[in-house]
Short mmCIF file of C-alpha atoms and ligand atoms in Angstrom, two decimals:
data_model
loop_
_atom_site.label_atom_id
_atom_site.label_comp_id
_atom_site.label_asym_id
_atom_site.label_seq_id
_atom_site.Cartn_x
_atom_site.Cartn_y
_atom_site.Cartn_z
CA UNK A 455 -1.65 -22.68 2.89
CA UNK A 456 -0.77 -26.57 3.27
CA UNK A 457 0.73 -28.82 1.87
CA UNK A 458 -2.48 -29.58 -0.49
CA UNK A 459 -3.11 -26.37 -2.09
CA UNK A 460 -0.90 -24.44 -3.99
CA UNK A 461 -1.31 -20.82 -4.74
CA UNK A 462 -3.87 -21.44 -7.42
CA UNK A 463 -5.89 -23.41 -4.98
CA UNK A 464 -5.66 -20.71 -2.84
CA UNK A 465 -6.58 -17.73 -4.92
CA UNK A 466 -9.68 -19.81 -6.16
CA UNK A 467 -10.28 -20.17 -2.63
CA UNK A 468 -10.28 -16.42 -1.50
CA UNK A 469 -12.15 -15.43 -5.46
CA UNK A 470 -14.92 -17.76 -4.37
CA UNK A 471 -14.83 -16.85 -0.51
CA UNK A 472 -16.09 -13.21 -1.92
CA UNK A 473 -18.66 -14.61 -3.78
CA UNK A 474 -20.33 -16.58 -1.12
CA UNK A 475 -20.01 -14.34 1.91
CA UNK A 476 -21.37 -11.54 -0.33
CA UNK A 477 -23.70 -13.34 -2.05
CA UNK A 478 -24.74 -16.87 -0.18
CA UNK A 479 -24.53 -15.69 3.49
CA UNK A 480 -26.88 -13.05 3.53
CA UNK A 481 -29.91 -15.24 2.19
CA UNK A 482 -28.65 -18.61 4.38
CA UNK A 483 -31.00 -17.96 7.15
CA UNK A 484 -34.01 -16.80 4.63
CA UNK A 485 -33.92 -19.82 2.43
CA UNK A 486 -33.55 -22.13 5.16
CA UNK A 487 -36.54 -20.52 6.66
CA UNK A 488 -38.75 -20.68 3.49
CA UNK A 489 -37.29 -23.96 2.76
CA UNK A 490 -36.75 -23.20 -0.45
CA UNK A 491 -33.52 -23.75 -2.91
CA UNK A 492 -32.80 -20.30 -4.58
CA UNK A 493 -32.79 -21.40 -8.10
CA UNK A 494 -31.16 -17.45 -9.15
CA UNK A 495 -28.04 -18.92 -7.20
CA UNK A 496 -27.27 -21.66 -9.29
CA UNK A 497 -28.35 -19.45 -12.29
CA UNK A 498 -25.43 -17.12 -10.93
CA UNK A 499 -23.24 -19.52 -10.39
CA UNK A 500 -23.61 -20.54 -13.74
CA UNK A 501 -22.85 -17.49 -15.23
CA UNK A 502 -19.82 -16.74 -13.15
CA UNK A 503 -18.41 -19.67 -14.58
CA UNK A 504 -18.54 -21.72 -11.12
CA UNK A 505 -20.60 -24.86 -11.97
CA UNK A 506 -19.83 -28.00 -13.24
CA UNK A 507 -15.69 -26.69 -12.59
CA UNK A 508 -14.43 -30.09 -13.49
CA UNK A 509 -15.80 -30.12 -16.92
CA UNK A 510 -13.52 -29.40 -19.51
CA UNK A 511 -13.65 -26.01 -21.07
CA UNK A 512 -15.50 -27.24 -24.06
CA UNK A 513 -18.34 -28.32 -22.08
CA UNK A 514 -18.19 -25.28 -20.10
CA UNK A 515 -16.08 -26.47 -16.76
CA UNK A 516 -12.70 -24.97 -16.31
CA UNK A 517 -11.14 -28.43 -15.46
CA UNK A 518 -10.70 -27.75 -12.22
CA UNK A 519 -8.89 -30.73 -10.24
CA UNK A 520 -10.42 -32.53 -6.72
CA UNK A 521 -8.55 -29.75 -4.62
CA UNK A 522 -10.41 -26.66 -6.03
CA UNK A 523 -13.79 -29.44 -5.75
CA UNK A 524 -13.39 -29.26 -1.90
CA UNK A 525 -12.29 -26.19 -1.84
CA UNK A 526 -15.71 -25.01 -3.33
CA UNK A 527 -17.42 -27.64 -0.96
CA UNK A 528 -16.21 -25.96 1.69
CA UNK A 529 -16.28 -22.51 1.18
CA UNK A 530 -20.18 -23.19 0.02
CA UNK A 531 -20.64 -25.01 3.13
CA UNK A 532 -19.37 -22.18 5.53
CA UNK A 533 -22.61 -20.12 4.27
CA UNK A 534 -25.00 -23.02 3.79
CA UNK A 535 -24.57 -26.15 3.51
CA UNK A 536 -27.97 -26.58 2.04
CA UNK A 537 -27.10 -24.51 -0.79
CA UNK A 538 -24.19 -27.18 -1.25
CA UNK A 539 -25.75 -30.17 -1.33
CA UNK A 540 -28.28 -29.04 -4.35
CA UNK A 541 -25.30 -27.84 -6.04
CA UNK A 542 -23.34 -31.17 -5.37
CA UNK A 543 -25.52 -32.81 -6.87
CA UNK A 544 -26.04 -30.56 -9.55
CA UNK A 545 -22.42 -30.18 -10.62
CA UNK A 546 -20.55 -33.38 -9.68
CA UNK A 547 -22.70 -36.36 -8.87
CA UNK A 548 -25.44 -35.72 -12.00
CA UNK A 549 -23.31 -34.36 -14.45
CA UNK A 550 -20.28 -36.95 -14.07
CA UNK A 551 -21.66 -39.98 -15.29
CA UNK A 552 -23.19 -38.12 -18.15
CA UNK A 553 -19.15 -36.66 -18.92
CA UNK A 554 -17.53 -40.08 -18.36
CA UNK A 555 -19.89 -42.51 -19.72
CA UNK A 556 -22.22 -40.60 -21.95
CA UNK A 557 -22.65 -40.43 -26.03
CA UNK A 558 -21.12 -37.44 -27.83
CA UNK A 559 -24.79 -36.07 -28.00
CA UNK A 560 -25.47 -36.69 -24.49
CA UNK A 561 -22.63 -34.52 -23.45
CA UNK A 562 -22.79 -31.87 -26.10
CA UNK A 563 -26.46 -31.55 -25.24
CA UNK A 564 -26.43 -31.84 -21.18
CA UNK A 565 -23.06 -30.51 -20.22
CA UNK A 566 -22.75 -27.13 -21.38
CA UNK A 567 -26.24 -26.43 -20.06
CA UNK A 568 -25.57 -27.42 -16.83
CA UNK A 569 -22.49 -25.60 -16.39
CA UNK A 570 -23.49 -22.37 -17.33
CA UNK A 571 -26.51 -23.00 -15.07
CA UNK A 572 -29.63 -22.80 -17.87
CA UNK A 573 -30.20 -26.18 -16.95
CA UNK A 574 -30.43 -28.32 -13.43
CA UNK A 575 -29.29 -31.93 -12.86
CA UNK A 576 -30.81 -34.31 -10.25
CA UNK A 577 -30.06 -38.24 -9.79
CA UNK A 578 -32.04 -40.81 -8.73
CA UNK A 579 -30.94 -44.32 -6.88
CA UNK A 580 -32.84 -44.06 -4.10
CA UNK A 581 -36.12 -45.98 -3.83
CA UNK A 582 -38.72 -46.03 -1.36
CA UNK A 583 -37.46 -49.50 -0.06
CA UNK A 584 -33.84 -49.50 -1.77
CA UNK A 585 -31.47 -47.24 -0.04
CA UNK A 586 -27.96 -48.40 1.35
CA UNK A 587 -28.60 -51.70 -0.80
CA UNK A 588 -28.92 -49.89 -4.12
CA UNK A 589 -27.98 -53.19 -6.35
CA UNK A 590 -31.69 -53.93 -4.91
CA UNK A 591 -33.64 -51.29 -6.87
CA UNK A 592 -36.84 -52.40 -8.53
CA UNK A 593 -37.58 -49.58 -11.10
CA UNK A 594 -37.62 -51.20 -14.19
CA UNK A 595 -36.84 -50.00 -17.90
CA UNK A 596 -38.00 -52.42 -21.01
CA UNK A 597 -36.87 -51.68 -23.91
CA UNK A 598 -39.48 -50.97 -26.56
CA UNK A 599 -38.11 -50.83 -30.06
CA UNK A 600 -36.24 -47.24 -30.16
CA UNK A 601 -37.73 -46.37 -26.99
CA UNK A 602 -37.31 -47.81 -23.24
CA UNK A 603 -40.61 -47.70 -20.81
CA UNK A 604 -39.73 -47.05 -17.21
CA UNK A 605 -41.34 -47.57 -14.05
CA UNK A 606 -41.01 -47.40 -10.77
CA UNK A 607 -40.46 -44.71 -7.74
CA UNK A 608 -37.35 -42.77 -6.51
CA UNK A 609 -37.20 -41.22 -2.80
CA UNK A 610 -35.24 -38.44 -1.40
CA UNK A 611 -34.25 -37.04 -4.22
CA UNK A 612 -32.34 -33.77 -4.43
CA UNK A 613 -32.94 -30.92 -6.79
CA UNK A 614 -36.35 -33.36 -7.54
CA UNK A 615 -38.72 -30.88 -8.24
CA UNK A 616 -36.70 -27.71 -9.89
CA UNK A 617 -34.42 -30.65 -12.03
CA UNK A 618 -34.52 -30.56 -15.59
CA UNK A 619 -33.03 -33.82 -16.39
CA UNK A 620 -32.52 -36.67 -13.75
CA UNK A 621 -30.05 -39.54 -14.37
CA UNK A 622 -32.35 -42.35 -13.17
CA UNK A 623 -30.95 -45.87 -12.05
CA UNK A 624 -33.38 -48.50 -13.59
CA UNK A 625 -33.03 -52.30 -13.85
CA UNK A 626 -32.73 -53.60 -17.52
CA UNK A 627 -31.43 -57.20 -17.06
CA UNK A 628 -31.09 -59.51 -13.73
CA UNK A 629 -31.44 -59.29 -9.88
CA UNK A 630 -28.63 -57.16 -8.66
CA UNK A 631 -26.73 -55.08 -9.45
CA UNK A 632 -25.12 -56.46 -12.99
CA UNK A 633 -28.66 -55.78 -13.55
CA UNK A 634 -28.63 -51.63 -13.35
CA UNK A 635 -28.38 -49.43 -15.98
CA UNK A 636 -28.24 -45.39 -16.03
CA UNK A 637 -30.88 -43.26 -18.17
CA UNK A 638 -31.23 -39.23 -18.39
CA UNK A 639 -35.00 -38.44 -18.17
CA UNK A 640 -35.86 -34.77 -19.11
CA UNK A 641 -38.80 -33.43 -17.08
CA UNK A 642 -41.70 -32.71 -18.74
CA UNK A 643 -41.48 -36.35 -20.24
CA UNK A 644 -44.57 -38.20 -19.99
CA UNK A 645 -45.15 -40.18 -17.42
CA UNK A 646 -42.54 -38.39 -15.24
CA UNK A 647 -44.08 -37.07 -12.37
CA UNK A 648 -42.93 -35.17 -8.80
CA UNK A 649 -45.06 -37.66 -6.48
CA UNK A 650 -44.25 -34.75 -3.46
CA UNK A 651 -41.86 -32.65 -2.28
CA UNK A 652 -40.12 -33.47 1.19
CA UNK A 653 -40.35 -31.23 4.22
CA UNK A 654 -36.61 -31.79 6.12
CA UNK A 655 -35.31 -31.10 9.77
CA UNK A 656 -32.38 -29.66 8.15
CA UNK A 657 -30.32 -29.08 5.04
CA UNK A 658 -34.08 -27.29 4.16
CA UNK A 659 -32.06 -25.07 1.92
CA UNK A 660 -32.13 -28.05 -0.75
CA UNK A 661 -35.13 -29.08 -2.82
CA UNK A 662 -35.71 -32.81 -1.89
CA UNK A 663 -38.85 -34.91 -3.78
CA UNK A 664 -39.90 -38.45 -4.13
CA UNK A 665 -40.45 -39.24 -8.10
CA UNK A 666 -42.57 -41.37 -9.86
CA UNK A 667 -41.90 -42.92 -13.29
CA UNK A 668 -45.93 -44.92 -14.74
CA UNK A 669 -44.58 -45.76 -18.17
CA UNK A 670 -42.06 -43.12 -18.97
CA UNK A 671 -41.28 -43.96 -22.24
CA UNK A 672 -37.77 -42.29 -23.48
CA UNK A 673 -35.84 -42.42 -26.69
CA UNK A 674 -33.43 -45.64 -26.52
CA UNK A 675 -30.03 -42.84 -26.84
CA UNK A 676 -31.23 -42.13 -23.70
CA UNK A 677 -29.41 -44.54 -22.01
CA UNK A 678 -25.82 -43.93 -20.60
CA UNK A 679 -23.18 -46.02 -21.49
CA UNK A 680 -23.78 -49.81 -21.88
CA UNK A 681 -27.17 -51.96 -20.47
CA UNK A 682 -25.87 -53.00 -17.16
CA UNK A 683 -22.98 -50.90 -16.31
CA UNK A 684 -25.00 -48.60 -14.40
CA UNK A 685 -23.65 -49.55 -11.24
CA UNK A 686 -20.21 -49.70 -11.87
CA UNK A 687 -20.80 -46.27 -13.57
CA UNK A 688 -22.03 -44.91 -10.36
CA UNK A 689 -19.10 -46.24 -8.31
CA UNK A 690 -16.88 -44.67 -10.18
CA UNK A 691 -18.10 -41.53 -9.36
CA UNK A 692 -18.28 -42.75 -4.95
CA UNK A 693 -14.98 -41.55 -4.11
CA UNK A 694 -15.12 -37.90 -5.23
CA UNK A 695 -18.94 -37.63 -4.11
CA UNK A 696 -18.13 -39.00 -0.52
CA UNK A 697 -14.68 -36.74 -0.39
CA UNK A 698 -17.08 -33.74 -1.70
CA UNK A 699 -19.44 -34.04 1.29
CA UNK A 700 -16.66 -35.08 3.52
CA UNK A 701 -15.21 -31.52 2.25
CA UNK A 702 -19.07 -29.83 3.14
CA UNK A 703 -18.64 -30.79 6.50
CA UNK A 704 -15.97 -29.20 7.11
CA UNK A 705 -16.69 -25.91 5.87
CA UNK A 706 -19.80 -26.30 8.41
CA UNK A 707 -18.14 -27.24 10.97
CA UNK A 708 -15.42 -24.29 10.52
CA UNK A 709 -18.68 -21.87 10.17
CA UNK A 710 -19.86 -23.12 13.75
CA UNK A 711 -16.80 -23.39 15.68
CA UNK A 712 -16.36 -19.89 13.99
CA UNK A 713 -19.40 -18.96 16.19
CA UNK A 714 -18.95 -20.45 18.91
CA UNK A 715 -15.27 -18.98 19.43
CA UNK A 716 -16.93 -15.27 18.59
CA UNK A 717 -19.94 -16.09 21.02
CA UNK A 718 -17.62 -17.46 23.56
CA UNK A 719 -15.26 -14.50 24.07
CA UNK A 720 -18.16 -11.89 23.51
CA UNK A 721 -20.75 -13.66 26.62
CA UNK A 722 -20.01 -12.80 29.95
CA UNK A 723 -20.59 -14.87 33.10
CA UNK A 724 -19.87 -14.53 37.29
CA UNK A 725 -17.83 -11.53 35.32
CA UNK A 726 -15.53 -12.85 32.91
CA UNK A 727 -15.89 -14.10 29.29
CA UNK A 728 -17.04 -17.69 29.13
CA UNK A 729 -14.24 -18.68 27.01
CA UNK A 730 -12.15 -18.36 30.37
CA UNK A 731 -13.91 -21.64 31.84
CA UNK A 732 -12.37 -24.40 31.49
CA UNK A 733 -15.15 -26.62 30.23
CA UNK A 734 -16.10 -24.26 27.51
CA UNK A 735 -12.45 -23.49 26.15
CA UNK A 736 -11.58 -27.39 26.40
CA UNK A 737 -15.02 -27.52 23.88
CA UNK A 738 -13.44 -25.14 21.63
CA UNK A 739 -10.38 -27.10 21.75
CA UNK A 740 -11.53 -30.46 20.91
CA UNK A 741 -13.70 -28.89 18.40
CA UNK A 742 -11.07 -27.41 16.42
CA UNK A 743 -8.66 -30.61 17.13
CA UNK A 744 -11.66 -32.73 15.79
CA UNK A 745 -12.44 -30.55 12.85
CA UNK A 746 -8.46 -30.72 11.79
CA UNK A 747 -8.42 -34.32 12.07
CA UNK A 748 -11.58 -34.48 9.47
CA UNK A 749 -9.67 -32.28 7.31
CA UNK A 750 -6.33 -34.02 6.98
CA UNK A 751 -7.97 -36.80 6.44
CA UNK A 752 -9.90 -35.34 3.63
CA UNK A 753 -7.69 -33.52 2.27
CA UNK A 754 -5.57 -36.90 1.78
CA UNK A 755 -8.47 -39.08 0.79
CA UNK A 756 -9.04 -36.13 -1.76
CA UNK A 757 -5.10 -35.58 -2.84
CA UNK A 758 -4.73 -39.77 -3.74
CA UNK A 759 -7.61 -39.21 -6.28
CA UNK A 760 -6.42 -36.58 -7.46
CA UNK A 761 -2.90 -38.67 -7.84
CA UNK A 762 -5.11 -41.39 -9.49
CA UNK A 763 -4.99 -43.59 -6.59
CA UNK A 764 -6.71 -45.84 -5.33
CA UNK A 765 -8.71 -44.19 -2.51
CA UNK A 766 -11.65 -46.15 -1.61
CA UNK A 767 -10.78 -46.54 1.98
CA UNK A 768 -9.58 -43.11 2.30
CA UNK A 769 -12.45 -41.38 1.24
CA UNK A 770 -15.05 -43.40 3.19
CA UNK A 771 -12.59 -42.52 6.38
CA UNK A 772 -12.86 -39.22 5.09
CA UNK A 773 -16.32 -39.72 4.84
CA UNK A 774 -17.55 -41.56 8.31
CA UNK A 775 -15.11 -39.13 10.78
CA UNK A 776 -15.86 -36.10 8.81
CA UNK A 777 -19.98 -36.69 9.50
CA UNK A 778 -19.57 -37.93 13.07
CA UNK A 779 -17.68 -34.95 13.43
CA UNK A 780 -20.10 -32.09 12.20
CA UNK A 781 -22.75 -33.27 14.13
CA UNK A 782 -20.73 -33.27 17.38
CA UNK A 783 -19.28 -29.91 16.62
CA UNK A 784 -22.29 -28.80 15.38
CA UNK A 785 -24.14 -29.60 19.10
CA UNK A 786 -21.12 -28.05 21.11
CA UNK A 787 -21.40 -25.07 19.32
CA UNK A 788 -25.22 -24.96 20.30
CA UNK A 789 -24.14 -25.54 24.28
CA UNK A 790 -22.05 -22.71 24.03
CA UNK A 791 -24.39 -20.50 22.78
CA UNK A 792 -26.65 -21.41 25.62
CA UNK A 793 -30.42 -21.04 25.28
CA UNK A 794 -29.38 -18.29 22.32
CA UNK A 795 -28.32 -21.24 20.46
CA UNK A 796 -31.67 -23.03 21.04
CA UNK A 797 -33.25 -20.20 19.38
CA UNK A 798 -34.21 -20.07 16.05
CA UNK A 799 -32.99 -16.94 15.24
CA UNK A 800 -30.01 -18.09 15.94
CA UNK A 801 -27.06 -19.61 13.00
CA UNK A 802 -25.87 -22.85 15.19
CA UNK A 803 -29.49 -23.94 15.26
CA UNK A 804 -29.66 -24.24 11.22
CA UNK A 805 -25.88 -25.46 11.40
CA UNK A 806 -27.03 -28.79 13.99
CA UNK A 807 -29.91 -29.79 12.05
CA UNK A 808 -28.22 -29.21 8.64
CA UNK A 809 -25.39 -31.30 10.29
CA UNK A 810 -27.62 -34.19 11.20
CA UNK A 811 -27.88 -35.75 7.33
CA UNK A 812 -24.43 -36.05 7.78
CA UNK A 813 -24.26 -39.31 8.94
CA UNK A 814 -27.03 -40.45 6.74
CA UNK A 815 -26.91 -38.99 2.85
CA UNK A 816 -25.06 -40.27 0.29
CA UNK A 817 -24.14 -42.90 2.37
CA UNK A 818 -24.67 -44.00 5.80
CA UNK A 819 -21.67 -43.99 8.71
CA UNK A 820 -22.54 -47.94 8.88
CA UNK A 821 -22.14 -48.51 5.21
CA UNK A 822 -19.01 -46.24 4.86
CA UNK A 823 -17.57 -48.66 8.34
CA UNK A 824 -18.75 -51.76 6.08
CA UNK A 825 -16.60 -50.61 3.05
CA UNK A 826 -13.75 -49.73 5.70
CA UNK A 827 -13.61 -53.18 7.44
CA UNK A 828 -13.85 -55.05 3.73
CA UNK A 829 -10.68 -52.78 2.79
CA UNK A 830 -9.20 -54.15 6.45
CA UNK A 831 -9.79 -57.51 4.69
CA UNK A 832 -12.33 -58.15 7.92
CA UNK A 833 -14.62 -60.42 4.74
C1 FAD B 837 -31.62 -35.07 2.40
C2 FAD B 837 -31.33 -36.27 1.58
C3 FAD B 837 -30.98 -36.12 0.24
C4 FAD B 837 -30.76 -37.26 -0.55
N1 FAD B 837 -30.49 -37.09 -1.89
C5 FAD B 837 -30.44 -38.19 -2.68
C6 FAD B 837 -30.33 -38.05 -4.11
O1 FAD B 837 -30.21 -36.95 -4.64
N2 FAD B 837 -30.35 -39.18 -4.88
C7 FAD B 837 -30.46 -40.43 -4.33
O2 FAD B 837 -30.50 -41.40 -5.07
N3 FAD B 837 -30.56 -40.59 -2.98
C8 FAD B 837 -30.56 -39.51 -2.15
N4 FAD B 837 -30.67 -39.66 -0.79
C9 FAD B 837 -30.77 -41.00 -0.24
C10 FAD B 837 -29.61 -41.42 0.64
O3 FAD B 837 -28.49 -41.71 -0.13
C11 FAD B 837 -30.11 -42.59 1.50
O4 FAD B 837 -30.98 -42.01 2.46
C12 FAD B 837 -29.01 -43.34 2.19
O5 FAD B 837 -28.21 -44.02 1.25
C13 FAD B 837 -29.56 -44.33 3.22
O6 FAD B 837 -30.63 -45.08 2.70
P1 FAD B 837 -32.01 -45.17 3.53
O7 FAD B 837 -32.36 -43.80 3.95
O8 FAD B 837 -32.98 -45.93 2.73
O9 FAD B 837 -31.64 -45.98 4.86
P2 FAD B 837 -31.49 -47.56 4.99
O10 FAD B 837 -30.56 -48.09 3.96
O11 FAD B 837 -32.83 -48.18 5.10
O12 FAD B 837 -30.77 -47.65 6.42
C14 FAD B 837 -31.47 -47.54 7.66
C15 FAD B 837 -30.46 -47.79 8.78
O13 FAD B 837 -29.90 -49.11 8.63
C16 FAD B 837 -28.49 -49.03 8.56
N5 FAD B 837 -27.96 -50.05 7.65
C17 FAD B 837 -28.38 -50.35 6.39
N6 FAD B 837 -27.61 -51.32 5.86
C18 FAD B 837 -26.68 -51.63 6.79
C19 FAD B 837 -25.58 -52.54 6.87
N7 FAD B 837 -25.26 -53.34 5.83
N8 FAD B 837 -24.84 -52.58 8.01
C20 FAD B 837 -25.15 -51.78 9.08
N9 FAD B 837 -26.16 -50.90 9.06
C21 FAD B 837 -26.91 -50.82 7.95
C22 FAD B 837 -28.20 -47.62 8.00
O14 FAD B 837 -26.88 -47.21 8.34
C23 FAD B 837 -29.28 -46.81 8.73
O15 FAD B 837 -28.84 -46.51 10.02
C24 FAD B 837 -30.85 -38.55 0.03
C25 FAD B 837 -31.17 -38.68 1.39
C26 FAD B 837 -31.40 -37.57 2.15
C27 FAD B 837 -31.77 -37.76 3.60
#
């Protein structure tokens, strides 16, 4: 109990604790190993009423605020943080933009299906060479009389190949990014392809594909919102999606100092517990000092949007330390555990490499620095 969650937040907490130590925990290692997302999760999810929690109750959500969003984050993350990133993007960063900018159609047909799980969400900026600089995306949709025709390729895209709609970011109008507008594609639509699938060093738990759009041709309602507000509708959405994987690393990083505490007391060397040394104890301690640190600031970054303030510096603090973090915690944990932790039979292993997109996904540790020092007024 803190200062950020009240008893509500709290019982949703231990309610959804159950549910992933019973249910998520026992498969982590499996599904990381097959590299495979386990679609009957999300299907689960769905029917336990845990998707898509800031929806509404008409579209199926329970309007859940940005609290009980990283408390989920978190609590997913503990297990696998894998898991959490397909259902990130499933539940928040897809299904948003359809909720705050789509038609009345758009959301009575989407929403509801993606909350109860019958249906998953992917989105697509990325491009093979349009990353950080998204306003620099070359997919193209023309309209067509009632119909736009889009083409173009997206990279590293989660939930690419099990998703049954993707919002895709295509350019309607000019250079840049007053140039970007947002379209739901359903799969099976002509000319909608999976190019590949993506093998990963970590986070393997997550379906990741590169998609390919050779004249796609989709109903004009297909569009959401205005011609050209894509990218302003996908800012809108930045904040909560970089507190939500600000609030994924620290569930990991509680799941590995976790270990590392349990492994630390239990090993014994020259005769006493290794915890007793000096060098490994002072580990545990900046660990835990580093992984509190993350969390007040996230927890902050997360309370001012829930306030309705304005939190863009917050959350990309929130953000930048909260990656950095993991993957430092993440590689203690593994020198603690020795050559065990080098093992792949071991948890820390998966925990490191699903630590190391961290700094990268959704946002690099430069870029979230860059939108930092503009907020510093550094130009
Ligand atoms: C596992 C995974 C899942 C993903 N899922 C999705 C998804 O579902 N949908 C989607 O659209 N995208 C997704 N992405 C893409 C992700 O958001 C991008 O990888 C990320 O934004 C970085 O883009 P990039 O990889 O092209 O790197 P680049 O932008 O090419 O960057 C390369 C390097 O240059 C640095 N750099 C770039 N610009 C600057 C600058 N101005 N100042 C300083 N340094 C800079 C970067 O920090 C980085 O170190 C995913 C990526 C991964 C790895």
């Amino acid at each position: 109990m803190n200062v950020y969650f009240d008893d509500e937040h709290e019982m949703f907490r231990r309610e959804y604790r159950r549910f992933v130590r019973q249910e998520i925990t026992p498969i982590a290692a499996k599904v990381d190993a097959a590299g495979e997302f386990p679609l009957e999760v999300l299907r689960e999810l769905g029917k336990m009423g845990y998707l898509c929690i800031q929806l509404p109750e008409q579209y199926g959500g329970s309007g859940a605020d940005v609290m009980m969003l990283v408390i989920a984050a978190e609590e997913m993350a503990y297990a696998s943080s894998g898991i959490d990133a397909s259902l990130l993007v499933h539940s928040i960063i897809a299904v948003n933009p359809i909720f705050r900018f789509g038609s009345a159609k758009q959301r009575e047909h989407y929403l509801p299906r993606a909350a109860s799980g019958m249906s998953v969400g992917a989105i697509a900026m990325t491009e093979p060479d349009a990353g950080s600089d998204v306003a620099s995306i070359r997919t193209s949709a023309r309209r067509d009389g009632d119909s736009y025709v889009i083409n173009g390729s997206k990279m590293f895209i989660t939930n690419g190949t099990i998703a049954d709609f993707v919002v895709v970011a295509a350019r309607t109008g000019e250079p840049g990014y007053r140039g970007i507008s947002l379209f739901i594609v359903d799969a099976g639509t002509p000319g909608f392809k999976v190019a590949r699938r993506l093998d990963k060093l970590g986070w393997r738990a997550s379906d990741t594909a590169e998609l390919v759009f050779a004249d796609c041709t989709v109903p004009a309602d297909s569009l959401i919102g205005e011609e050209g507000r894509g990218f302003h509708y996908l800012m809108e959405n930045l904040n909560l999606e970089r507190i939500a994987m600000a609030a994924d690393c620290l569930g990991l990083a509680r799941a590995a100092i976790d270990q590392a505490k349990s492994y630390a007391l239990g090993r014994r060397q020259f005769g006493q517990a290794i915890a007793t040394f000096q060098d490994i104890r002072f580990m545990i301690v900046d660990m835990e000092t580093r992984l509190r640190a993350a969390e007040l600031l996230t927890y902050d970054a997360a309370w001012k949007l829930q306030m309705g303030e304005d939190c863009a510096m917050e959350a990309s603090m929130a953000r930048y330390v909260a990656g950095e973090m993991v993957n430092r915690v993440t590689g203690d944990a593994i020198q603690i555990h020795g050559g065990y932790g080098f093992m792949m039979e071991s948890d820390v292993q998966r925990f490191y490499r699903d630590a190391r997109v961290m700094t990268i996904g959704g946002g690099t540790s430069q870029i979230q620095k860059e939108v930092i020092a503009r907020r510093l007024g550094l130009g």
